[in-house]
GROMACS .gro file of C-alpha atoms in nm:
model
  413
    1MET     CA    1  -0.448  -0.296   2.831
    2LYS     CA    2  -0.752  -0.309   3.175
    3ASN     CA    3  -0.825   0.087   3.110
    4LEU     CA    4  -0.907   0.077   2.755
    5LYS     CA    5  -1.308   0.155   2.710
    6VAL     CA    6  -1.561   0.122   2.474
    7ILE     CA    7  -1.928   0.221   2.479
    8ALA     CA    8  -2.072   0.151   2.145
    9PHE     CA    9  -2.435   0.194   2.004
   10THR     CA   10  -2.409  -0.007   1.636
   11HIS     CA   11  -2.661  -0.203   1.296
   12LYS     CA   12  -2.662  -0.462   1.514
   13HIS     CA   13  -2.866  -0.378   1.790
   14VAL     CA   14  -3.030  -0.014   1.708
   15GLU     CA   15  -3.207   0.036   1.451
   16LEU     CA   16  -3.011   0.297   1.191
   17LYS     CA   17  -3.305   0.561   1.209
   18ASP     CA   18  -3.244   0.563   1.578
   19LEU     CA   19  -2.860   0.650   1.585
   20GLY     CA   20  -2.898   0.951   1.464
   21ASN     CA   21  -3.047   1.091   1.810
   22LEU     CA   22  -2.699   0.966   1.953
   23VAL     CA   23  -2.511   1.181   1.673
   24ILE     CA   24  -2.316   1.471   1.891
   25CYS     CA   25  -2.283   1.782   1.625
   26ASN     CA   26  -1.920   1.898   1.570
   27GLU     CA   27  -2.046   2.296   1.728
   28GLU     CA   28  -2.122   2.081   2.015
   29LEU     CA   29  -1.917   1.827   2.081
   30GLU     CA   30  -1.610   1.974   2.238
   31ASP     CA   31  -1.837   2.179   2.553
   32ARG     CA   32  -2.007   1.799   2.567
   33LEU     CA   33  -1.627   1.579   2.592
   34VAL     CA   34  -1.557   1.838   2.839
   35ASN     CA   35  -1.814   1.804   3.041
   36LEU     CA   36  -1.799   1.412   3.045
   37LYS     CA   37  -1.437   1.396   3.104
   38THR     CA   38  -1.466   1.622   3.391
   39THR     CA   39  -1.714   1.466   3.604
   40LEU     CA   40  -1.636   1.141   3.527
   41ASP     CA   41  -1.275   1.167   3.556
   42ILE     CA   42  -1.228   0.973   3.216
   43PRO     CA   43  -0.788   1.069   3.132
   44GLU     CA   44  -0.842   0.998   2.773
   45ILE     CA   45  -1.116   0.935   2.506
   46PHE     CA   46  -1.233   1.010   2.131
   47TYR     CA   47  -1.573   0.987   1.989
   48ILE     CA   48  -1.687   0.805   1.636
   49ALA     CA   49  -2.010   0.865   1.460
   50THR     CA   50  -2.064   0.659   1.097
   51CYS     CA   51  -2.393   0.638   0.954
   52ASN     CA   52  -2.425   0.292   1.130
   53ARG     CA   53  -2.233   0.350   1.448
   54VAL     CA   54  -2.221   0.538   1.727
   55GLU     CA   55  -1.909   0.494   1.977
   56PHE     CA   56  -1.680   0.603   2.261
   57VAL     CA   57  -1.328   0.543   2.315
   58PHE     CA   58  -1.183   0.629   2.634
   59CYS     CA   59  -0.944   0.468   2.860
   60GLY     CA   60  -0.955   0.453   3.224
   61GLY     CA   61  -1.056   0.270   3.555
   62HIS     CA   62  -1.459   0.261   3.526
   63GLU     CA   63  -1.664  -0.040   3.546
   64LEU     CA   64  -1.901  -0.032   3.254
   65ASN     CA   65  -2.180  -0.169   3.493
   66ASP     CA   66  -2.554  -0.014   3.448
   67GLU     CA   67  -2.519   0.275   3.628
   68PHE     CA   68  -2.207   0.381   3.491
   69VAL     CA   69  -2.312   0.357   3.146
   70ALA     CA   70  -2.640   0.564   3.212
   71ASN     CA   71  -2.457   0.829   3.377
   72PHE     CA   72  -2.194   0.873   3.115
   73LEU     CA   73  -2.557   0.865   2.890
   74GLN     CA   74  -2.713   1.153   3.086
   75GLN     CA   75  -2.391   1.357   3.078
   76MET     CA   76  -2.336   1.369   2.720
   77ASN     CA   77  -2.652   1.516   2.702
   78PHE     CA   78  -2.834   1.381   2.400
   79CYS     CA   79  -3.174   1.521   2.338
   80VAL     CA   80  -3.396   1.258   2.383
   81PRO     CA   81  -3.715   1.154   2.675
   82ALA     CA   82  -3.598   0.945   2.954
   83GLU     CA   83  -3.732   0.677   2.857
   84ARG     CA   84  -3.576   0.673   2.503
   85LEU     CA   85  -3.249   0.668   2.693
   86GLN     CA   86  -3.340   0.388   2.869
   87CYS     CA   87  -3.429   0.178   2.600
   88TYR     CA   88  -3.055   0.318   2.435
   89LEU     CA   89  -2.967   0.141   2.738
   90GLY     CA   90  -3.026  -0.207   2.722
   91GLN     CA   91  -2.921  -0.141   2.330
   92VAL     CA   92  -2.561  -0.076   2.394
   93THR     CA   93  -2.223  -0.275   2.374
   94ARG     CA   94  -1.969  -0.210   2.611
   95TYR     CA   95  -1.610  -0.339   2.524
   96THR     CA   96  -1.370  -0.359   2.834
   97ASP     CA   97  -0.967  -0.432   2.822
   98MET     CA   98  -0.878  -0.675   2.550
   99ASP     CA   99  -1.211  -0.650   2.428
  100ALA     CA  100  -1.240  -0.333   2.374
  101LEU     CA  101  -0.904  -0.405   2.197
  102ASN     CA  102  -0.995  -0.642   1.946
  103HIS     CA  103  -1.270  -0.419   1.902
  104LEU     CA  104  -1.175  -0.150   1.757
  105PHE     CA  105  -0.963  -0.363   1.561
  106ARG     CA  106  -1.239  -0.531   1.405
  107MET     CA  107  -1.401  -0.176   1.328
  108SER     CA  108  -1.143  -0.016   1.147
  109CYS     CA  109  -1.073  -0.300   0.928
  110SER     CA  110  -1.473  -0.277   0.862
  111LEU     CA  111  -1.515  -0.604   1.009
  112GLU     CA  112  -1.824  -0.535   1.174
  113SER     CA  113  -1.929  -0.281   0.920
  114LEU     CA  114  -2.307  -0.382   0.761
  115VAL     CA  115  -2.092  -0.318   0.466
  116VAL     CA  116  -1.787  -0.558   0.517
  117GLY     CA  117  -1.487  -0.474   0.360
  118GLU     CA  118  -1.610  -0.074   0.314
  119LYS     CA  119  -1.243   0.121   0.335
  120GLU     CA  120  -1.471   0.435   0.438
  121ILE     CA  121  -1.467   0.288   0.789
  122LEU     CA  122  -1.106   0.376   0.850
  123ALA     CA  123  -1.139   0.703   0.735
  124GLN     CA  124  -1.415   0.807   0.960
  125VAL     CA  125  -1.198   0.688   1.231
  126ARG     CA  126  -0.939   0.863   1.149
  127ARG     CA  127  -1.140   1.212   1.098
  128ALA     CA  128  -1.302   1.177   1.440
  129TYR     CA  129  -0.972   1.069   1.636
  130GLU     CA  130  -0.815   1.366   1.445
  131ARG     CA  131  -1.094   1.603   1.527
  132CYS     CA  132  -1.072   1.511   1.937
  133ARG     CA  133  -0.680   1.541   1.976
  134THR     CA  134  -0.673   1.854   1.783
  135ALA     CA  135  -0.906   1.970   2.045
  136GLY     CA  136  -0.700   1.781   2.347
  137PHE     CA  137  -0.883   1.522   2.454
  138THR     CA  138  -0.653   1.279   2.358
  139GLY     CA  139  -0.281   1.164   2.531
  140ASP     CA  140  -0.037   0.927   2.470
  141TYR     CA  141  -0.259   0.616   2.490
  142LEU     CA  142  -0.497   0.664   2.269
  143ARG     CA  143  -0.241   0.790   2.010
  144LEU     CA  144  -0.064   0.481   1.991
  145VAL     CA  145  -0.364   0.297   1.964
  146MET     CA  146  -0.450   0.527   1.672
  147ASP     CA  147  -0.149   0.436   1.546
  148ARG     CA  148  -0.161   0.110   1.556
  149LEU     CA  149  -0.520   0.064   1.373
  150VAL     CA  150  -0.417   0.263   1.099
  151LYS     CA  151  -0.113   0.037   1.053
  152THR     CA  152  -0.321  -0.318   1.073
  153ALA     CA  153  -0.628  -0.184   0.851
  154LYS     CA  154  -0.353  -0.096   0.606
  155GLU     CA  155  -0.261  -0.442   0.586
  156VAL     CA  156  -0.602  -0.637   0.576
  157TYR     CA  157  -0.663  -0.340   0.271
  158THR     CA  158  -0.366  -0.481   0.106
  159TYR     CA  159  -0.309  -0.871   0.177
  160THR     CA  160  -0.692  -0.938   0.180
  161ASN     CA  161  -0.935  -0.919  -0.119
  162ILE     CA  162  -1.197  -0.822   0.163
  163SER     CA  163  -1.266  -0.452   0.003
  164ARG     CA  164  -1.126  -0.517  -0.348
  165ASN     CA  165  -1.458  -0.630  -0.566
  166PRO     CA  166  -1.769  -0.396  -0.512
  167ILE     CA  167  -2.065  -0.551  -0.398
  168SER     CA  168  -2.260  -0.213  -0.421
  169VAL     CA  169  -2.471  -0.219  -0.765
  170VAL     CA  170  -2.442   0.139  -0.840
  171SER     CA  171  -2.037   0.099  -0.811
  172LEU     CA  172  -2.073  -0.265  -1.032
  173ALA     CA  173  -2.321  -0.010  -1.273
  174TYR     CA  174  -2.063   0.227  -1.283
  175ARG     CA  175  -1.769   0.013  -1.355
  176LYS     CA  176  -1.974  -0.182  -1.647
  177LEU     CA  177  -2.072   0.243  -1.755
  178LYS     CA  178  -1.707   0.303  -1.775
  179GLU     CA  179  -1.559  -0.023  -2.000
  180THR     CA  180  -1.804   0.166  -2.293
  181LYS     CA  181  -1.628   0.323  -2.529
  182LEU     CA  182  -1.804   0.712  -2.410
  183PRO     CA  183  -1.811   1.027  -2.645
  184THR     CA  184  -1.671   1.299  -2.467
  185ASN     CA  185  -1.890   1.481  -2.236
  186PRO     CA  186  -2.163   1.218  -2.283
  187ARG     CA  187  -2.536   1.388  -2.301
  188VAL     CA  188  -2.678   1.194  -1.995
  189LEU     CA  189  -3.049   1.108  -1.914
  190VAL     CA  190  -3.121   1.093  -1.526
  191ILE     CA  191  -3.474   0.934  -1.538
  192GLY     CA  192  -3.570   0.942  -1.192
  193SER     CA  193  -3.431   1.126  -0.903
  194GLY     CA  194  -3.443   0.873  -0.612
  195GLU     CA  195  -3.149   0.726  -0.390
  196THR     CA  196  -2.983   0.458  -0.637
  197ASN     CA  197  -2.978   0.726  -0.929
  198GLN     CA  198  -2.867   1.045  -0.718
  199ASN     CA  199  -2.534   0.794  -0.638
  200LEU     CA  200  -2.461   0.674  -0.954
  201ALA     CA  201  -2.496   1.033  -1.119
  202LYS     CA  202  -2.308   1.167  -0.837
  203TYR     CA  203  -2.025   0.902  -0.959
  204LEU     CA  204  -2.022   1.064  -1.286
  205LYS     CA  205  -2.013   1.384  -1.148
  206LYS     CA  206  -1.760   1.349  -0.962
  207HIS     CA  207  -1.545   1.230  -1.293
  208GLN     CA  208  -1.593   1.501  -1.536
  209HIS     CA  209  -1.934   1.429  -1.679
  210ALA     CA  210  -2.127   1.739  -1.635
  211ASN     CA  211  -2.382   1.734  -1.945
  212PHE     CA  212  -2.676   1.591  -1.734
  213VAL     CA  213  -3.084   1.627  -1.823
  214VAL     CA  214  -3.357   1.500  -1.530
  215PHE     CA  215  -3.676   1.386  -1.514
  216ASN     CA  216  -3.865   1.268  -1.232
  217ARG     CA  217  -4.236   1.168  -1.181
  218THR     CA  218  -4.233   1.513  -0.924
  219LEU     CA  219  -4.054   1.795  -1.038
  220LYS     CA  220  -3.929   1.911  -0.681
  221ASN     CA  221  -3.738   1.640  -0.742
  222ALA     CA  222  -3.594   1.676  -1.027
  223GLN     CA  223  -3.457   2.028  -0.959
  224LYS     CA  224  -3.275   1.942  -0.601
  225LEU     CA  225  -3.092   1.605  -0.787
  226ALA     CA  226  -3.035   1.874  -1.056
  227ARG     CA  227  -2.963   2.143  -0.838
  228GLU     CA  228  -2.677   1.944  -0.738
  229LEU     CA  229  -2.546   1.824  -1.170
  230ASN     CA  230  -2.592   2.185  -1.288
  231ALA     CA  231  -2.905   2.029  -1.471
  232GLU     CA  232  -3.223   2.026  -1.616
  233ALA     CA  233  -3.518   1.887  -1.455
  234TYR     CA  234  -3.887   1.816  -1.605
  235SER     CA  235  -4.109   1.601  -1.486
  236LEU     CA  236  -4.167   1.282  -1.626
  237SER     CA  237  -4.473   1.390  -1.804
  238GLU     CA  238  -4.205   1.597  -2.094
  239LEU     CA  239  -4.004   1.300  -2.169
  240ALA     CA  240  -4.212   1.253  -2.445
  241HIS     CA  241  -4.116   1.596  -2.570
  242TYR     CA  242  -3.734   1.591  -2.507
  243LYS     CA  243  -3.614   1.628  -2.828
  244LYS     CA  244  -3.151   1.678  -2.762
  245GLY     CA  245  -3.105   1.305  -2.773
  246PHE     CA  246  -2.862   1.128  -2.553
  247ASP     CA  247  -2.580   0.919  -2.488
  248VAL     CA  248  -2.586   0.688  -2.189
  249MET     CA  249  -2.981   0.659  -2.060
  250ILE     CA  250  -2.941   0.601  -1.633
  251VAL     CA  251  -3.333   0.454  -1.567
  252CYS     CA  252  -3.444   0.350  -1.247
  253THR     CA  253  -3.820   0.478  -1.125
  254GLY     CA  254  -4.083   0.271  -0.942
  255ALA     CA  255  -4.316   0.259  -1.171
  256PRO     CA  256  -4.531  -0.123  -1.167
  257GLU     CA  257  -4.398  -0.208  -1.494
  258ALA     CA  258  -4.187  -0.046  -1.793
  259ILE     CA  259  -4.194   0.251  -1.883
  260ILE     CA  260  -3.966   0.299  -2.182
  261ASN     CA  261  -4.149   0.133  -2.488
  262ILE     CA  262  -4.045   0.163  -2.796
  263HIS     CA  263  -4.226   0.405  -2.932
  264LEU     CA  264  -4.056   0.637  -2.685
  265TYR     CA  265  -3.717   0.493  -2.711
  266LYS     CA  266  -3.718   0.698  -3.091
  267SER     CA  267  -3.842   0.934  -2.974
  268LEU     CA  268  -3.573   0.992  -2.777
  269LEU     CA  269  -3.304   0.900  -3.037
  270GLN     CA  270  -3.435   1.162  -3.273
  271GLY     CA  271  -3.289   1.001  -3.566
  272GLU     CA  272  -3.007   0.939  -3.423
  273THR     CA  273  -2.853   0.508  -3.530
  274ASP     CA  274  -2.499   0.529  -3.306
  275LYS     CA  275  -2.499   0.239  -2.953
  276LYS     CA  276  -2.616   0.467  -2.675
  277VAL     CA  277  -2.590   0.295  -2.320
  278ILE     CA  278  -2.839   0.206  -2.087
  279VAL     CA  279  -2.776   0.153  -1.736
  280ASP     CA  280  -3.142   0.031  -1.614
  281LEU     CA  281  -3.160  -0.034  -1.229
  282ALA     CA  282  -3.524  -0.088  -1.162
  283VAL     CA  283  -3.738  -0.348  -1.029
  284PRO     CA  284  -3.867  -0.453  -1.220
  285ASN     CA  285  -3.678  -0.276  -1.527
  286ASP     CA  286  -3.815   0.006  -1.613
  287VAL     CA  287  -3.672  -0.066  -1.976
  288ASP     CA  288  -3.887  -0.284  -2.230
  289ALA     CA  289  -3.725  -0.643  -2.364
  290GLU     CA  290  -3.860  -0.491  -2.729
  291VAL     CA  291  -3.647  -0.195  -2.683
  292VAL     CA  292  -3.321  -0.391  -2.554
  293ALA     CA  293  -3.363  -0.655  -2.843
  294GLN     CA  294  -3.430  -0.387  -3.145
  295PHE     CA  295  -3.193  -0.120  -3.049
  296PRO     CA  296  -2.853  -0.163  -3.088
  297MET     CA  297  -2.715  -0.058  -2.689
  298HIS     CA  298  -2.496  -0.117  -2.444
  299TYR     CA  299  -2.724  -0.254  -2.211
  300ILE     CA  300  -2.704  -0.243  -1.835
  301GLU     CA  301  -2.950  -0.411  -1.582
  302VAL     CA  302  -2.990  -0.485  -1.245
  303SER     CA  303  -3.038  -0.815  -1.221
  304SER     CA  304  -2.739  -0.947  -1.350
  305LEU     CA  305  -2.578  -0.658  -1.108
  306GLN     CA  306  -2.725  -0.805  -0.814
  307ALA     CA  307  -2.538  -1.147  -0.879
  308ILE     CA  308  -2.204  -1.012  -0.927
  309ALA     CA  309  -2.254  -0.781  -0.621
  310GLU     CA  310  -2.357  -1.094  -0.437
  311LYS     CA  311  -2.093  -1.383  -0.542
  312ASN     CA  312  -1.785  -1.008  -0.457
  313LYS     CA  313  -1.969  -1.013  -0.087
  314GLN     CA  314  -1.930  -1.359  -0.065
  315GLU     CA  315  -1.567  -1.349  -0.169
  316ARG     CA  316  -1.552  -1.096   0.082
  317TYR     CA  317  -1.646  -1.290   0.380
  318ALA     CA  318  -1.434  -1.556   0.277
  319GLU     CA  319  -1.142  -1.299   0.392
  320LEU     CA  320  -1.248  -1.268   0.746
  321GLU     CA  321  -1.004  -1.566   0.859
  322ASN     CA  322  -0.730  -1.386   0.638
  323ALA     CA  323  -0.802  -1.051   0.802
  324ASP     CA  324  -0.865  -1.157   1.154
  325THR     CA  325  -0.527  -1.362   1.126
  326ILE     CA  326  -0.383  -0.990   1.048
  327ILE     CA  327  -0.510  -0.844   1.312
  328GLN     CA  328  -0.398  -1.106   1.568
  329GLN     CA  329  -0.060  -1.067   1.447
  330ASN     CA  330  -0.099  -0.671   1.479
  331ILE     CA  331  -0.199  -0.706   1.905
  332GLN     CA  332   0.042  -0.945   1.953
  333GLU     CA  333   0.258  -0.694   1.842
  334PHE     CA  334   0.106  -0.373   2.031
  335LEU     CA  335   0.085  -0.509   2.351
  336ALA     CA  336   0.518  -0.522   2.349
  337VAL     CA  337   0.506  -0.139   2.229
  338ILE     CA  338   0.220  -0.039   2.517
  339LYS     CA  339   0.474  -0.205   2.778
  340GLN     CA  340   0.749  -0.092   2.638
  341ARG     CA  341   0.605   0.289   2.611
  342ARG     CA  342   0.537   0.240   2.970
  343VAL     CA  343   0.892   0.159   3.048
  344GLU     CA  344   0.999   0.530   2.877
  345VAL     CA  345   0.728   0.650   3.047
  346ALA     CA  346   0.791   0.582   3.378
  347MET     CA  347   1.172   0.655   3.279
  348ARG     CA  348   1.135   0.998   3.171
  349GLU     CA  349   1.315   1.109   3.501
  350VAL     CA  350   1.618   0.836   3.499
  351PRO     CA  351   1.883   1.095   3.280
  352GLU     CA  352   1.807   1.422   3.551
  353LYS     CA  353   1.829   1.235   3.808
  354ILE     CA  354   2.135   1.072   3.733
  355LYS     CA  355   2.286   1.431   3.530
  356ALA     CA  356   2.172   1.568   3.910
  357ILE     CA  357   2.369   1.328   4.049
  358ARG     CA  358   2.648   1.356   3.884
  359ALA     CA  359   2.648   1.744   3.930
  360PHE     CA  360   2.646   1.698   4.279
  361ALA     CA  361   2.983   1.507   4.280
  362VAL     CA  362   3.109   1.736   4.049
  363ASN     CA  363   3.002   2.031   4.256
  364GLU     CA  364   3.002   1.942   4.596
  365VAL     CA  365   3.140   1.637   4.669
  366PHE     CA  366   3.429   1.579   4.472
  367ALA     CA  367   3.473   1.966   4.456
  368GLN     CA  368   3.838   2.059   4.601
  369ASP     CA  369   3.972   1.744   4.480
  370LEU     CA  370   3.878   1.846   4.139
  371GLN     CA  371   4.087   2.198   4.170
  372ASN     CA  372   4.383   1.973   4.264
  373LEU     CA  373   4.405   1.762   3.972
  374ASP     CA  374   4.612   1.932   3.638
  375PRO     CA  375   4.399   2.021   3.322
  376GLN     CA  376   4.493   1.760   3.114
  377ALA     CA  377   4.384   1.459   3.413
  378ARG     CA  378   4.045   1.723   3.429
  379GLU     CA  379   3.988   1.649   3.081
  380VAL     CA  380   4.028   1.257   3.099
  381LEU     CA  381   3.789   1.225   3.395
  382GLU     CA  382   3.471   1.426   3.208
  383LYS     CA  383   3.558   1.195   2.965
  384VAL     CA  384   3.497   0.934   3.186
  385ILE     CA  385   3.226   1.001   3.356
  386SER     CA  386   3.051   1.162   3.102
  387TYR     CA  387   3.083   0.765   2.943
  388MET     CA  388   2.979   0.627   3.245
  389GLU     CA  389   2.662   0.855   3.272
  390LYS     CA  390   2.563   0.770   2.898
  391LYS     CA  391   2.594   0.421   2.991
  392TYR     CA  392   2.416   0.450   3.325
  393ILE     CA  393   2.128   0.626   3.183
  394LYS     CA  394   2.091   0.383   2.894
  395VAL     CA  395   2.156   0.024   3.053
  396PRO     CA  396   1.890   0.000   3.291
  397MET     CA  397   1.624   0.133   3.074
  398VAL     CA  398   1.657  -0.114   2.789
  399MET     CA  399   1.710  -0.415   3.058
  400ALA     CA  400   1.348  -0.292   3.169
  401LYS     CA  401   1.249  -0.328   2.787
  402GLU     CA  402   1.359  -0.685   2.755
  403ILE     CA  403   1.268  -0.795   3.081
  404LEU     CA  404   0.935  -0.685   3.008
  405VAL     CA  405   0.867  -0.801   2.655
  406GLN     CA  406   1.012  -1.169   2.781
  407ASN     CA  407   0.709  -1.103   3.069
  408SER     CA  408   0.457  -1.020   2.760
  409GLN     CA  409   0.548  -1.335   2.545
  410LYS     CA  410   0.527  -1.530   2.802
  411GLU     CA  411   0.173  -1.373   2.823
  412ILE     CA  412   0.082  -1.426   2.518
  413ASN     CA  413   0.229  -1.810   2.533
   0.00000   0.00000   0.00000
């Protein structure tokens, strides 16, 4: 694995807002990678960009010293000042050989993610690889690496609990919401259009909910979310005058105290007496405690969800050791696969050379002798030659593979 290299910029060393300067748009990716491959003589490469990492995975005999990495960044033509590029040089993480392989496995299995156990990282890596494969930037070596990364990640997600329980408040809130008995196409009142409410509302839309109304202190922001939800939008000041009732209220604002008091809640009910679902994800809560006490409701609030999220997070971290065991097993298997593949590539010409030897023997060296044979004898001889030809091709290749596998096991042990 001495030729596997990774140049990585991650949330561990780079501010997330600064990572955006290293993201390459799809329209420019091919031109930049072509320039990089040509200038630095890199046989295979693919590029990964997520919300918390930018990484370049490639193969070659390059030493990842400061000079090479600086040249690498310059060739990528990032649109940042020279002094900022120098700063990135101090924030880069470099992986070579087995460290690079181990990093790729851990990264694809979400052991190094900002949110441990987030399955989306595997999908992001696969899309990144496929984009570069389609453009011709990868070859047989990185194909084998990618195949094993996918296999390993699937095993980690299947045989450990590292991703089983959600750890985001929004996903937990949605699970709680699903447990309630909602009417068909419930009326969803969204109060506040910040990131938390955006994400939860999008969960609902994704699962075929379509009856939304959005209120926000700033009407412009309410309208932006409303466009995504195909909903009506109003200023928060108009909430007291809303007369259409609701089944679900999702509320999360930045108000310093509760905004849903008894008087406002009664107004929003419009005389309805059925049990409502209230999802209050604000800190402090946006729904007054007296409202929760006096009216029938399924009340889902942020503090209880945060406690569940923290418990689930600790359970995920407890699974890191089990996940790493699966990774190490796959790495050992992969080393043998790589060596076998090298034998296959190295011996690709063996069958053609043996066929050429056969043709020369039949048509040149022993041509006269063969002409003197009767048809039956010649047919038998052809069968013998064909049999020997197959064996001469197969036996040395099998033996070479076995020797390499045995040597691999000795190196491992």
